[in-house]
Coordinates of C-alpha atoms in Angstrom, one line a residue:
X1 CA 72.3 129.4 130.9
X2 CA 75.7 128.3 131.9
X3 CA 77.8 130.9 129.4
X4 CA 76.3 133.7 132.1
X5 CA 77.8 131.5 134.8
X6 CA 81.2 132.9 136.1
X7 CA 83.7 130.2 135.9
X8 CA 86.4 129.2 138.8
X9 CA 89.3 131.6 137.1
X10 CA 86.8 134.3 137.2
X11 CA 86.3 134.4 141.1
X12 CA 90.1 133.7 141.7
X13 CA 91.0 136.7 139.6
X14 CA 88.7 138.9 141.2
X15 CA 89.6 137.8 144.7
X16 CA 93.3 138.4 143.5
X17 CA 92.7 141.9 142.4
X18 CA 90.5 142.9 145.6
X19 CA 93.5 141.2 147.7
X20 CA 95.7 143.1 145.6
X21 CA 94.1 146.7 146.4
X22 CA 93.6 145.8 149.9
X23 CA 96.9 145.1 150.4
X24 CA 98.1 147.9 148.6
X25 CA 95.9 150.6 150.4
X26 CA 96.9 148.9 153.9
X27 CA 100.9 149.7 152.5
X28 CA 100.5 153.1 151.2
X29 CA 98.2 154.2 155.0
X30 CA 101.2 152.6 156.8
X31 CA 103.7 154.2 155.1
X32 CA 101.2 157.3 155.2
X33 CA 101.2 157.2 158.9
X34 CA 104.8 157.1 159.1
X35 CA 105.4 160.0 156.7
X36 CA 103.2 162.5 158.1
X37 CA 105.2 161.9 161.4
X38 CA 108.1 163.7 160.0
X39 CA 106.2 166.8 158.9
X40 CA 106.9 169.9 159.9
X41 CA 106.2 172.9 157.6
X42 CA 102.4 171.4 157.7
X43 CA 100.7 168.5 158.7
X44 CA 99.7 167.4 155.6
X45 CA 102.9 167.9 154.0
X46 CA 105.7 166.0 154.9
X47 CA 109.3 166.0 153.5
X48 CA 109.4 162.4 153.4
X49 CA 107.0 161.1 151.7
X50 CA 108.1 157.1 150.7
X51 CA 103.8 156.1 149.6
X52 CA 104.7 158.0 146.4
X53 CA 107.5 155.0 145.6
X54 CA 105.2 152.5 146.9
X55 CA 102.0 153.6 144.4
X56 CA 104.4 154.0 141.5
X57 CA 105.7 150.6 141.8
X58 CA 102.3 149.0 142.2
X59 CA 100.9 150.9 139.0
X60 CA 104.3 150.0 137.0
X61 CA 104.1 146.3 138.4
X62 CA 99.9 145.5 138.8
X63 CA 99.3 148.4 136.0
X64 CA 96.6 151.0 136.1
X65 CA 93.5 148.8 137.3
X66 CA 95.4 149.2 141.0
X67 CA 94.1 153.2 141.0
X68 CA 91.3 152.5 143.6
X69 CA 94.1 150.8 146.3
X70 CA 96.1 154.7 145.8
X71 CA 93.2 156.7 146.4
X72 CA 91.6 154.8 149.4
X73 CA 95.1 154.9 151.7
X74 CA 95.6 158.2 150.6
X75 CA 92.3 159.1 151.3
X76 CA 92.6 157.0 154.8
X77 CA 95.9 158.7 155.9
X78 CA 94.7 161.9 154.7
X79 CA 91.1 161.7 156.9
X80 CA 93.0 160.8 160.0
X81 CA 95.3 163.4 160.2
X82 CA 93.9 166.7 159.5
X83 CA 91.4 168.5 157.2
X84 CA 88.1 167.6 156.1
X85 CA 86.8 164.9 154.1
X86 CA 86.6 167.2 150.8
X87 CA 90.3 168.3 151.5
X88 CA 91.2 164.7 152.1
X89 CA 89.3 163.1 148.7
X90 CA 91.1 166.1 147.0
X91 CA 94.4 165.2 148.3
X92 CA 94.2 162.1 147.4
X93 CA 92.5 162.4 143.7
X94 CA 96.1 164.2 143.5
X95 CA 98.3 161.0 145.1
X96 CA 96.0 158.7 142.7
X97 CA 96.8 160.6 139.1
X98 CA 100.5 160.9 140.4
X99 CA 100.7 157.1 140.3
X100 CA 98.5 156.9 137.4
X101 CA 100.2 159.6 134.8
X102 CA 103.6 158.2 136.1
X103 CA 102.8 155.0 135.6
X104 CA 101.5 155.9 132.0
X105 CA 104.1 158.1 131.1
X106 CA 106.7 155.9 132.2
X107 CA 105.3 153.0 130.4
X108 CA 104.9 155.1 127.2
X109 CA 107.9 156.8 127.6
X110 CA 110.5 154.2 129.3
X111 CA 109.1 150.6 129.3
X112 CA 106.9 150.4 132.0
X113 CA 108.3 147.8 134.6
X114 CA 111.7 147.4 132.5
X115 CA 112.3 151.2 132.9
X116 CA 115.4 150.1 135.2
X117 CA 117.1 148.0 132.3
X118 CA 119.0 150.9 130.7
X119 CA 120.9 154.2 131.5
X120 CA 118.6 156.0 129.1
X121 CA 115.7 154.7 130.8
X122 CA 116.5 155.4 134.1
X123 CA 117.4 158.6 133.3
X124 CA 113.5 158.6 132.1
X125 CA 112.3 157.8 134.9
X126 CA 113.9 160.0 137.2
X127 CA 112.6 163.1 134.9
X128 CA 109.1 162.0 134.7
X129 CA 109.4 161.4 138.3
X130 CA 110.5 164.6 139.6
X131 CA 108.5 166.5 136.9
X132 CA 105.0 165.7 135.9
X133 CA 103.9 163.3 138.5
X134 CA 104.8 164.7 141.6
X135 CA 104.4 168.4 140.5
X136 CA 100.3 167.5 139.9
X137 CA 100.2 166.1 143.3
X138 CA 102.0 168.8 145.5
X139 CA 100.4 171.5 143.4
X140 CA 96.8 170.2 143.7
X141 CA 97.1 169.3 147.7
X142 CA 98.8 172.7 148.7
X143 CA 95.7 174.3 146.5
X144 CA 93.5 172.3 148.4
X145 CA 95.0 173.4 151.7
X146 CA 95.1 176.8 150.9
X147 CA 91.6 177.2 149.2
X148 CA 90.2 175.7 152.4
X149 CA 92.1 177.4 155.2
X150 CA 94.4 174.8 156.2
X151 CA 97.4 176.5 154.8
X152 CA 98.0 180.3 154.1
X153 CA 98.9 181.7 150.6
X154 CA 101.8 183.3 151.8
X155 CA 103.0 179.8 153.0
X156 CA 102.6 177.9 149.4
X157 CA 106.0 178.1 148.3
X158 CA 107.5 176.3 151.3
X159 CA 104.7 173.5 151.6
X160 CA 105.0 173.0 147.6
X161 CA 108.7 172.6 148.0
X162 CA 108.4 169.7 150.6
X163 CA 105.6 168.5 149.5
X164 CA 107.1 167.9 146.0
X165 CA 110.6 167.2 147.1
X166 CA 109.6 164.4 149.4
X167 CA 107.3 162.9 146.7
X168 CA 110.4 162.7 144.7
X169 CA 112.8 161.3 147.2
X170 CA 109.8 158.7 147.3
X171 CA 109.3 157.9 143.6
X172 CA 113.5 158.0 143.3
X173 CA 114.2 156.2 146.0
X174 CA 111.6 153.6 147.1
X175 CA 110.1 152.5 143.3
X176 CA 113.4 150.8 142.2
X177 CA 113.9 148.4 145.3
X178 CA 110.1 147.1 145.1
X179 CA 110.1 147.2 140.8
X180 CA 113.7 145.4 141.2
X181 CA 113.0 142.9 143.6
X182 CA 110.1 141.8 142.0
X183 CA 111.4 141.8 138.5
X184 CA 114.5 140.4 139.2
X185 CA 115.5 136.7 139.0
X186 CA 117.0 134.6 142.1
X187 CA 118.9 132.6 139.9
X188 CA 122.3 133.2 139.6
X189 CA 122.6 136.2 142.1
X190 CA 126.2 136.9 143.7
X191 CA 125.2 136.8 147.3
X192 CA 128.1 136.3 149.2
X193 CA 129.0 140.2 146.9
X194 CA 124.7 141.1 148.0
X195 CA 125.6 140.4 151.6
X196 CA 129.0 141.7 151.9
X197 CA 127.7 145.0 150.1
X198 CA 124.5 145.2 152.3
X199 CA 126.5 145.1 155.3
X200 CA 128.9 147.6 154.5
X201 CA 125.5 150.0 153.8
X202 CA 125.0 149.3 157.4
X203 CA 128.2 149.8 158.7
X204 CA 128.5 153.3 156.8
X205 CA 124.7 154.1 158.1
X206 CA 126.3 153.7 161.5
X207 CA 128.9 155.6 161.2
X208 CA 128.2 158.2 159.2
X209 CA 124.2 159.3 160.0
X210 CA 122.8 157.2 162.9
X211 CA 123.0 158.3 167.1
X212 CA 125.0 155.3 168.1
X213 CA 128.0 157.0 167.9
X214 CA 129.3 160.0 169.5
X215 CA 128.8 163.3 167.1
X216 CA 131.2 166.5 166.5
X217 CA 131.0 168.5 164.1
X218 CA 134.3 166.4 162.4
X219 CA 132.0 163.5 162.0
X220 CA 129.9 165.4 159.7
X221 CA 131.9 164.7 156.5
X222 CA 131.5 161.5 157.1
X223 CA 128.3 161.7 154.9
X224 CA 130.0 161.4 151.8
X225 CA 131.2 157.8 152.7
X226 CA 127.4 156.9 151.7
X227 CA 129.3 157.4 147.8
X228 CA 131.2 154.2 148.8
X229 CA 128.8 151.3 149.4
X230 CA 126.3 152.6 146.4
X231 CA 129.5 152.8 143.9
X232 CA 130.5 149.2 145.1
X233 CA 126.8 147.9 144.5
X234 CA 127.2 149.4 141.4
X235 CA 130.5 148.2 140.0
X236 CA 130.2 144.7 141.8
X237 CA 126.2 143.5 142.1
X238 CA 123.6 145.3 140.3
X239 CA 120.6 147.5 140.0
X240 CA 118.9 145.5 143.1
X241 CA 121.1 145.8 145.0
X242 CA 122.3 149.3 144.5
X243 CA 118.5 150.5 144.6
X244 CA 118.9 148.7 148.5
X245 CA 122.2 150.1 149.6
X246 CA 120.3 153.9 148.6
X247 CA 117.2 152.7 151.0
X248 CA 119.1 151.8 153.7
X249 CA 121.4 154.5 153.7
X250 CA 118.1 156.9 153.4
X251 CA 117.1 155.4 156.4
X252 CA 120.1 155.5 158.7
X253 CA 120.0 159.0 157.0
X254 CA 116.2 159.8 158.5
X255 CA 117.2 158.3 161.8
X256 CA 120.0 160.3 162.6
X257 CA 117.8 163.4 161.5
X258 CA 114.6 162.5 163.8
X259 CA 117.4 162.2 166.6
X260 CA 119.3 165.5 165.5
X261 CA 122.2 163.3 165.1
X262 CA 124.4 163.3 161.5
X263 CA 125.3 165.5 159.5
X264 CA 121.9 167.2 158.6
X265 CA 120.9 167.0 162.7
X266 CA 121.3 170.5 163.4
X267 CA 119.9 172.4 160.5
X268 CA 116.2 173.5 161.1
X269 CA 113.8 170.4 160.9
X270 CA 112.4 171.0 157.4
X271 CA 115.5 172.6 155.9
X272 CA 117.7 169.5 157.0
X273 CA 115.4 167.3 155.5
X274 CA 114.7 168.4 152.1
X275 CA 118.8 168.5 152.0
X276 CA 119.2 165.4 153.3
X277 CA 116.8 164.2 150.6
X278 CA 118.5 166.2 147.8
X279 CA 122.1 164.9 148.8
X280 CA 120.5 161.1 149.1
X281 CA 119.0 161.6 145.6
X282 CA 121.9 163.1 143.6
X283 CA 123.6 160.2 145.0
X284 CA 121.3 157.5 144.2
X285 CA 120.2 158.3 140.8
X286 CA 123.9 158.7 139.2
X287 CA 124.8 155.4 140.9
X288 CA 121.7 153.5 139.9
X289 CA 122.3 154.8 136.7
X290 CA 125.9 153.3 136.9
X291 CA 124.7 150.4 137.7
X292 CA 122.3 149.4 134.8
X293 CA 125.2 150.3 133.1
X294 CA 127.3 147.8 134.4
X295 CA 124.7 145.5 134.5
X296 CA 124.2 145.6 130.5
X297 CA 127.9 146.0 130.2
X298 CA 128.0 142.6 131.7
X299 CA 125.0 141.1 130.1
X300 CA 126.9 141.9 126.7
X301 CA 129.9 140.5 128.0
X302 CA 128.3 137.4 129.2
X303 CA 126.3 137.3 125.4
X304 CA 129.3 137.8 124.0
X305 CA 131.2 135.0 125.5
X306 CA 128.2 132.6 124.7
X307 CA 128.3 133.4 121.1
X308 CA 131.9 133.3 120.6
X309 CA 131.7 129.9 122.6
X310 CA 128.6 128.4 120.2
X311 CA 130.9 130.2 117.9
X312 CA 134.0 128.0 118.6
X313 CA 131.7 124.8 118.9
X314 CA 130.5 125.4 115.5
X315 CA 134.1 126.5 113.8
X316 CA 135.4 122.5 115.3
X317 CA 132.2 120.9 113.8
X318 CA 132.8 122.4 110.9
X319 CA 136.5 122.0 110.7
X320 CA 135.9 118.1 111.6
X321 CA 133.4 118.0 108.9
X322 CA 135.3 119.8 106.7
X323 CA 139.0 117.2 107.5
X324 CA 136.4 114.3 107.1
X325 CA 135.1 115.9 103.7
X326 CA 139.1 116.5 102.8
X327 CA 139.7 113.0 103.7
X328 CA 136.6 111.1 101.7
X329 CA 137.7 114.2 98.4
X330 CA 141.8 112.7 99.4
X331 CA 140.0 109.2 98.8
X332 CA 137.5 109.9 96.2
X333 CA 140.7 111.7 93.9
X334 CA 143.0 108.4 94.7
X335 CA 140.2 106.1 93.7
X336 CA 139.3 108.2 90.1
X337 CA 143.2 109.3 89.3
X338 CA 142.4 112.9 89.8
X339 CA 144.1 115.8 91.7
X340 CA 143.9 119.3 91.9
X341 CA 145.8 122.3 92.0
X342 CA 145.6 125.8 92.9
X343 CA 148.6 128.8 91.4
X344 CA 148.5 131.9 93.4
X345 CA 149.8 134.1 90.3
X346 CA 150.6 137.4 92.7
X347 CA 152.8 135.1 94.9
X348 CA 153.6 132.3 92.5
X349 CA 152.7 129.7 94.9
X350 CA 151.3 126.5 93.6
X351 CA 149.6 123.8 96.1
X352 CA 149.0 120.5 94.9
X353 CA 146.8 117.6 96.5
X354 CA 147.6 114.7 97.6
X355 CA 146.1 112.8 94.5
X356 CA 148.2 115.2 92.4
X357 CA 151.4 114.2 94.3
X358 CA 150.5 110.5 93.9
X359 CA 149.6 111.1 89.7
X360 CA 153.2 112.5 89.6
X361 CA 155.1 110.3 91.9
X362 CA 156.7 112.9 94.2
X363 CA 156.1 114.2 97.6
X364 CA 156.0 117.9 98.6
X365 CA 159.5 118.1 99.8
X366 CA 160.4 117.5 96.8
X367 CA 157.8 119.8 95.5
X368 CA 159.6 123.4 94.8
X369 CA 155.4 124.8 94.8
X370 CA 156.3 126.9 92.0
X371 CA 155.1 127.3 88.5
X372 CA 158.8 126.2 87.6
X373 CA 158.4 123.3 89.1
X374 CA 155.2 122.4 87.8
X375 CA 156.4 122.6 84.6
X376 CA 159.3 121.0 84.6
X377 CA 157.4 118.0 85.2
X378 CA 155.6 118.3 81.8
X379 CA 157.1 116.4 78.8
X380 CA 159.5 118.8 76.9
X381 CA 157.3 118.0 73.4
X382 CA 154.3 119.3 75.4
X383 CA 155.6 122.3 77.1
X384 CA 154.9 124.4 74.3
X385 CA 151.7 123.4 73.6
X386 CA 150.6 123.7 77.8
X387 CA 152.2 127.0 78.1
X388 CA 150.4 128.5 75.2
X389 CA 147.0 127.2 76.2
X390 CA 147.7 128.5 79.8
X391 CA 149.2 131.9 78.4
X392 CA 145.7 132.1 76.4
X393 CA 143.4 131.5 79.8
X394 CA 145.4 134.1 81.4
X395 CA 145.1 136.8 78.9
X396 CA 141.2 136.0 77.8
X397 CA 140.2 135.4 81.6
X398 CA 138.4 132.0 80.4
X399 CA 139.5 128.3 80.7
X400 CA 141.6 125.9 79.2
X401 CA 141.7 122.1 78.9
X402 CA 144.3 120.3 77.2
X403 CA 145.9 117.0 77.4
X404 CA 149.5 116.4 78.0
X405 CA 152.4 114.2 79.4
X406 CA 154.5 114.5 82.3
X407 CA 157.5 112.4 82.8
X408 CA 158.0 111.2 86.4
X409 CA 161.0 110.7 88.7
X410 CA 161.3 107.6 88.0
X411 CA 161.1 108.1 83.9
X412 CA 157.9 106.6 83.1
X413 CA 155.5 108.8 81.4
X414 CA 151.9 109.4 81.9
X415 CA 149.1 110.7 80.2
X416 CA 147.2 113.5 81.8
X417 CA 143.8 115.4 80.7
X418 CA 144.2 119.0 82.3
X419 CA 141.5 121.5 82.8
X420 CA 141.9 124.9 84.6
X421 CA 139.6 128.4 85.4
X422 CA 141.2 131.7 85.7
X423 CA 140.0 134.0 88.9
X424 CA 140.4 137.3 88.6
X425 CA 139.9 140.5 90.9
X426 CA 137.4 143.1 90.6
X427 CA 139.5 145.4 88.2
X428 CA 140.1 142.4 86.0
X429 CA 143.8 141.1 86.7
X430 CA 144.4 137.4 86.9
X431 CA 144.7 136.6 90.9
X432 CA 144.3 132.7 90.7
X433 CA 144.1 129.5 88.4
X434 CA 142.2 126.2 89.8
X435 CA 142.8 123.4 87.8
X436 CA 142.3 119.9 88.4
X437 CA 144.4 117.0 86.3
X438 CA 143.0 113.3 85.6
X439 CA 145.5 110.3 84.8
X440 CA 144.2 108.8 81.4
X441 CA 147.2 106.7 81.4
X442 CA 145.7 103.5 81.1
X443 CA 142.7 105.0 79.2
X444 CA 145.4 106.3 76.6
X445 CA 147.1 102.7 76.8
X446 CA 144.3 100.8 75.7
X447 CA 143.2 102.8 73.2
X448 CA 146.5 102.9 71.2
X449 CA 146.5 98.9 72.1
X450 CA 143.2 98.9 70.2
X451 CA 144.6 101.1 67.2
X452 CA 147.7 98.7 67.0
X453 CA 145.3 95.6 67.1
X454 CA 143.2 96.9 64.2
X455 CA 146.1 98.3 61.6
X456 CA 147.8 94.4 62.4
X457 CA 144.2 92.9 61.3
X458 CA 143.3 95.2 58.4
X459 CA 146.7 94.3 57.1
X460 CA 146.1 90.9 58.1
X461 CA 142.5 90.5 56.2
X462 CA 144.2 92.5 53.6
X463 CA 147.3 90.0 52.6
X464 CA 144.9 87.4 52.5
X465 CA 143.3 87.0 48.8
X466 CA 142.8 83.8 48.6
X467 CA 139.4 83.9 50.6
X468 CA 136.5 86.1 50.7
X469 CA 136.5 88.2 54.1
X470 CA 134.0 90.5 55.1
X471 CA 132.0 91.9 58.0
X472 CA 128.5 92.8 58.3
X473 CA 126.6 94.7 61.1
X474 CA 123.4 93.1 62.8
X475 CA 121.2 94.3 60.1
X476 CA 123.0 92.5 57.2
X477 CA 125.1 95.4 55.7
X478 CA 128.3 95.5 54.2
X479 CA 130.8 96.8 56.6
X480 CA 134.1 95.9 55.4
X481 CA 135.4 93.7 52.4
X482 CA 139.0 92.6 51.9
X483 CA 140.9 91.9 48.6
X484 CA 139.8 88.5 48.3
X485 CA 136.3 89.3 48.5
X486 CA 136.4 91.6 45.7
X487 CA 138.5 89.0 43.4
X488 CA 136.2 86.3 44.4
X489 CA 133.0 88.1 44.2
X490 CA 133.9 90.3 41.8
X491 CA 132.6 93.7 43.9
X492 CA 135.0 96.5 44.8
X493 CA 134.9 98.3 47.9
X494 CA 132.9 101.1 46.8
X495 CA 130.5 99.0 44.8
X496 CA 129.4 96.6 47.9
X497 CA 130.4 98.3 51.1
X498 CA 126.7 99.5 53.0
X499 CA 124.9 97.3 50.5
X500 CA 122.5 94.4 51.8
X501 CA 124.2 91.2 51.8
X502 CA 121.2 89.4 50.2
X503 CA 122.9 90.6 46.7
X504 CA 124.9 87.4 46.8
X505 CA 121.9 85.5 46.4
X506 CA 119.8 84.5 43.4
X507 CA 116.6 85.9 43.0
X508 CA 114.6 82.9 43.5
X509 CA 116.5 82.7 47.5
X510 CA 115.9 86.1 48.1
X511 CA 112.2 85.7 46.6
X512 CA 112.4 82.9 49.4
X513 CA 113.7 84.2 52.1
X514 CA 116.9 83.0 52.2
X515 CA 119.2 85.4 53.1
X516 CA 117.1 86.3 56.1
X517 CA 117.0 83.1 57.4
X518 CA 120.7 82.3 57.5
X519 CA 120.7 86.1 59.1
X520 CA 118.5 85.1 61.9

């Protein structure tokens, strides 16, 4: 029986999501309440209409489970201001898809809650917001009205014009401050920029839109100084903050209206709203836009700078690991007598390394670095021989590998074992030759030590003829047999040599073993 027990996390979500709707429904009636203060054409529709911001955000932030919190403080608002219930559920059915088909469209269409993280997508939202989703709900509550009596036909143009113009101004304006400051991080805001911007919104609501100071008609251009505080939230904070200064300035805006004070204060009430709205929007959508801009302007900046910092980290780790491999290869060529070389044949630049300057006893000032100069070094009976295997490489595109003799500074001469690749460029012309040179100095030393030590004892063993001398491997065989062998023995070279040395026996000591035993 306990699997059909609701567990703890079941209870606090649903007591999360009924606090969620309640909350939300008490918001949207407030915000109602207010609204339907300023209307004018009718009492239902009201050019300012900021619970349409308010219900988009909550769909784009909570998602679509949040319907029933729309409809109930629609319906709420709706039911205490005038109509009946019927007209009231209607108009509210209409609020609720508003949210809901925004919400889905803008989350099909332009990322949901992120829609404020590019131009493109702000531009999204701003057309699904003053298109599909507030066109359903001003065309199905001025139906409403005028199907039940509330509202003449002949009057339907002018109430669908506020009705849809202040939904806008509501989705435009109010969504992006709640979506933003919920979305956004604390961390690493610029407030000392937030604050300064914020107040200058206040300062130019003051001046420009609000009662406090004394109006003329000079003082209405001073509208357009609202263009100042939302380009600097813009260029200098971010989409927050821009999304704020376009709230507060809306607000001053409304103020100055309700006291016929501003620049929209002595227009006819509706009229001077729905332009007050239209100027606020074509002024807050271009500079939110702007600022998202900005925003992932900087974000790439900042992204950029990171990389090309890990970038920089990286290029020193590697260039210390790669001086600490050139010292241990420096080391490594000292210890086995090896350098290398590299001839760039376009530029006829050769670079040696420093176990190549050691092998030749010179230094790179003294180094001319050209082919020349390389050469030079080689003995003059060898230059021939090295040129010609180079001059092959080069015109077969293969390798060579030669030995050779250089003659240092100094005089002395050393014995070198070369070997070099040709690199060539995509239409077949020699570009480069690697090549890499090991000292077998003392290698060729020893072995012509070795060559002079056995010529002295073959004619050594051979002058002798007075004794029998001869060598035989481990095995007993016949390896080599002087003169006095053969005169003593009476074998020639050719007759003994590989032969088993048991021959010199009788047959009864090889029937015996002999020869094997004095082997062993």
């Amino acid at each position: 029986m306990k699997k059909f027990q609701p567990n703890g996390s079941f209870w606090r979500s649903s007591f999360r999501y009924l606090g969620t709707v309640v909350g939300v429904a008490v918001a949207y009636f407030a915000l109602a309440k207010l609204g339907l203060q300023l209307a004018s054409v009718h009492p239902s529709a009201s050019p300012i209409w900021a619970p349409t911001g308010l219900a988009l955000a909550s769909v784009l932030l909570g998602g679509l489970r949040l319907w029933p919190a729309i409809f109930i403080g629609a319906f709420a608002a709706n039911a205490t201001t005038a109509g009946t219930l019927e007209t009231s559920a209607l108009i509210a059915l209409g609020n609720t898809l508003e949210a809901v088909v925004g919400g889905a469209l803008i989350g099909r269409w332009s990322g949901g809650a992120d829609t404020f993280s590019s131009p493109g997508r702000v531009a999204k939202f701003a057309l699904v917001s003053v298109g599909p989703t507030t066109v359903i709900s001003a065309t199905m509550g001025v139906i409403t009205l005028c199907v039940a009596g509330f509202a003449t036909w002949a009057n339907f143009l002018p109430v669908w014009v506020t009705w849809w113009l202040g939904d806008a101004a509501g989705a435009l304006v109010v969504t992006p401050v709640i979506v933003l400051w919920v979305r956004s991080s604390w961390r690493g805001s610029n407030w000392r920029d937030a604050v300064a911007v914020l107040g200058c919104a206040v300062a130019v609501g003051l001046v420009a839109f609000s009662p406090v100071l004394p109006r003329s008609d000079y003082t209405n251009p001073l509208g357009f100084l609202a263009i100042v505080p939302l380009l600097w939230a813009a260029l200098r904070c971010g989409p927050r903050e821009t999304a704020t200064v376009a709230l507060i300035l809306t607000g001053f805006a409304i103020w100055g209206r309700v006291a016929y004070a501003g620049p929209f204060g002595d227009i006819d009430r509706n009229e001077s709203f729905l332009l007050l709205l239209s100027f606020m929007i074509s002024a807050t959508v271009p500079s939110l836009v702007l600022s998202v801009g900005v925003a992932m302007r900087r974000r790439a900046d900042d992204d950029l700078r990171q990389t090309q910092a890990d970038l920089d980290a990286r290029v020193r780790e590697r260039t210390a690991a790669l001086a600490d491999a050139n010292i241990h290869l420096s080391e490594a060529q000292r210890l086995a007598h090896l350098g290398s070389w590299s001839w760039d044949v376009v530029t006829n630049r050769v670079v040696w390394s420093d176990g190549l300057y050691e092998i030749y006893g010179t230094t790179p000032e003294a180094f001319g670095g050209t082919l020349d100069a390389f050469v030079s070094f080689i003995h003059p009976d060898d230059r021939a021989k090295v040129q010609a295997s180079v001059g092959t490489a080069i015109e077969t595109g293969g390798h060579f590998n030669h030995e050779e003799r250089i003659v240092r500074p100094d005089g002395t001469v050393r014995y070198l074992h070369s070997t070099g690749e040709v690199i060539r460029d995509t239409d077949g012309a020699a570009t480069r030759m690697l090549g890499v040179c090991l000292d077998v100095t003392d290698r060729k030393q020893a072995a012509l030590a070795l060559s002079d030590s056995e010529h002295s004892y073959r004619i050594l063993l051979e002058g002798v003829r007075d004794y029998a001398i001869f060598m035989m491997d481990t095995g007993g065989h016949v390896r080599s047999w002087n003169a006095g062998a053969a005169a003593i023995k009476g074998y020639t070279d050719a007759e003994i040599i590989g032969q088993h040395f048991s021959r010199f026996y009788p047959e009864e000591d090889r029937a015996a073993g002999v020869p094997e035993h004095a082997l062993a």
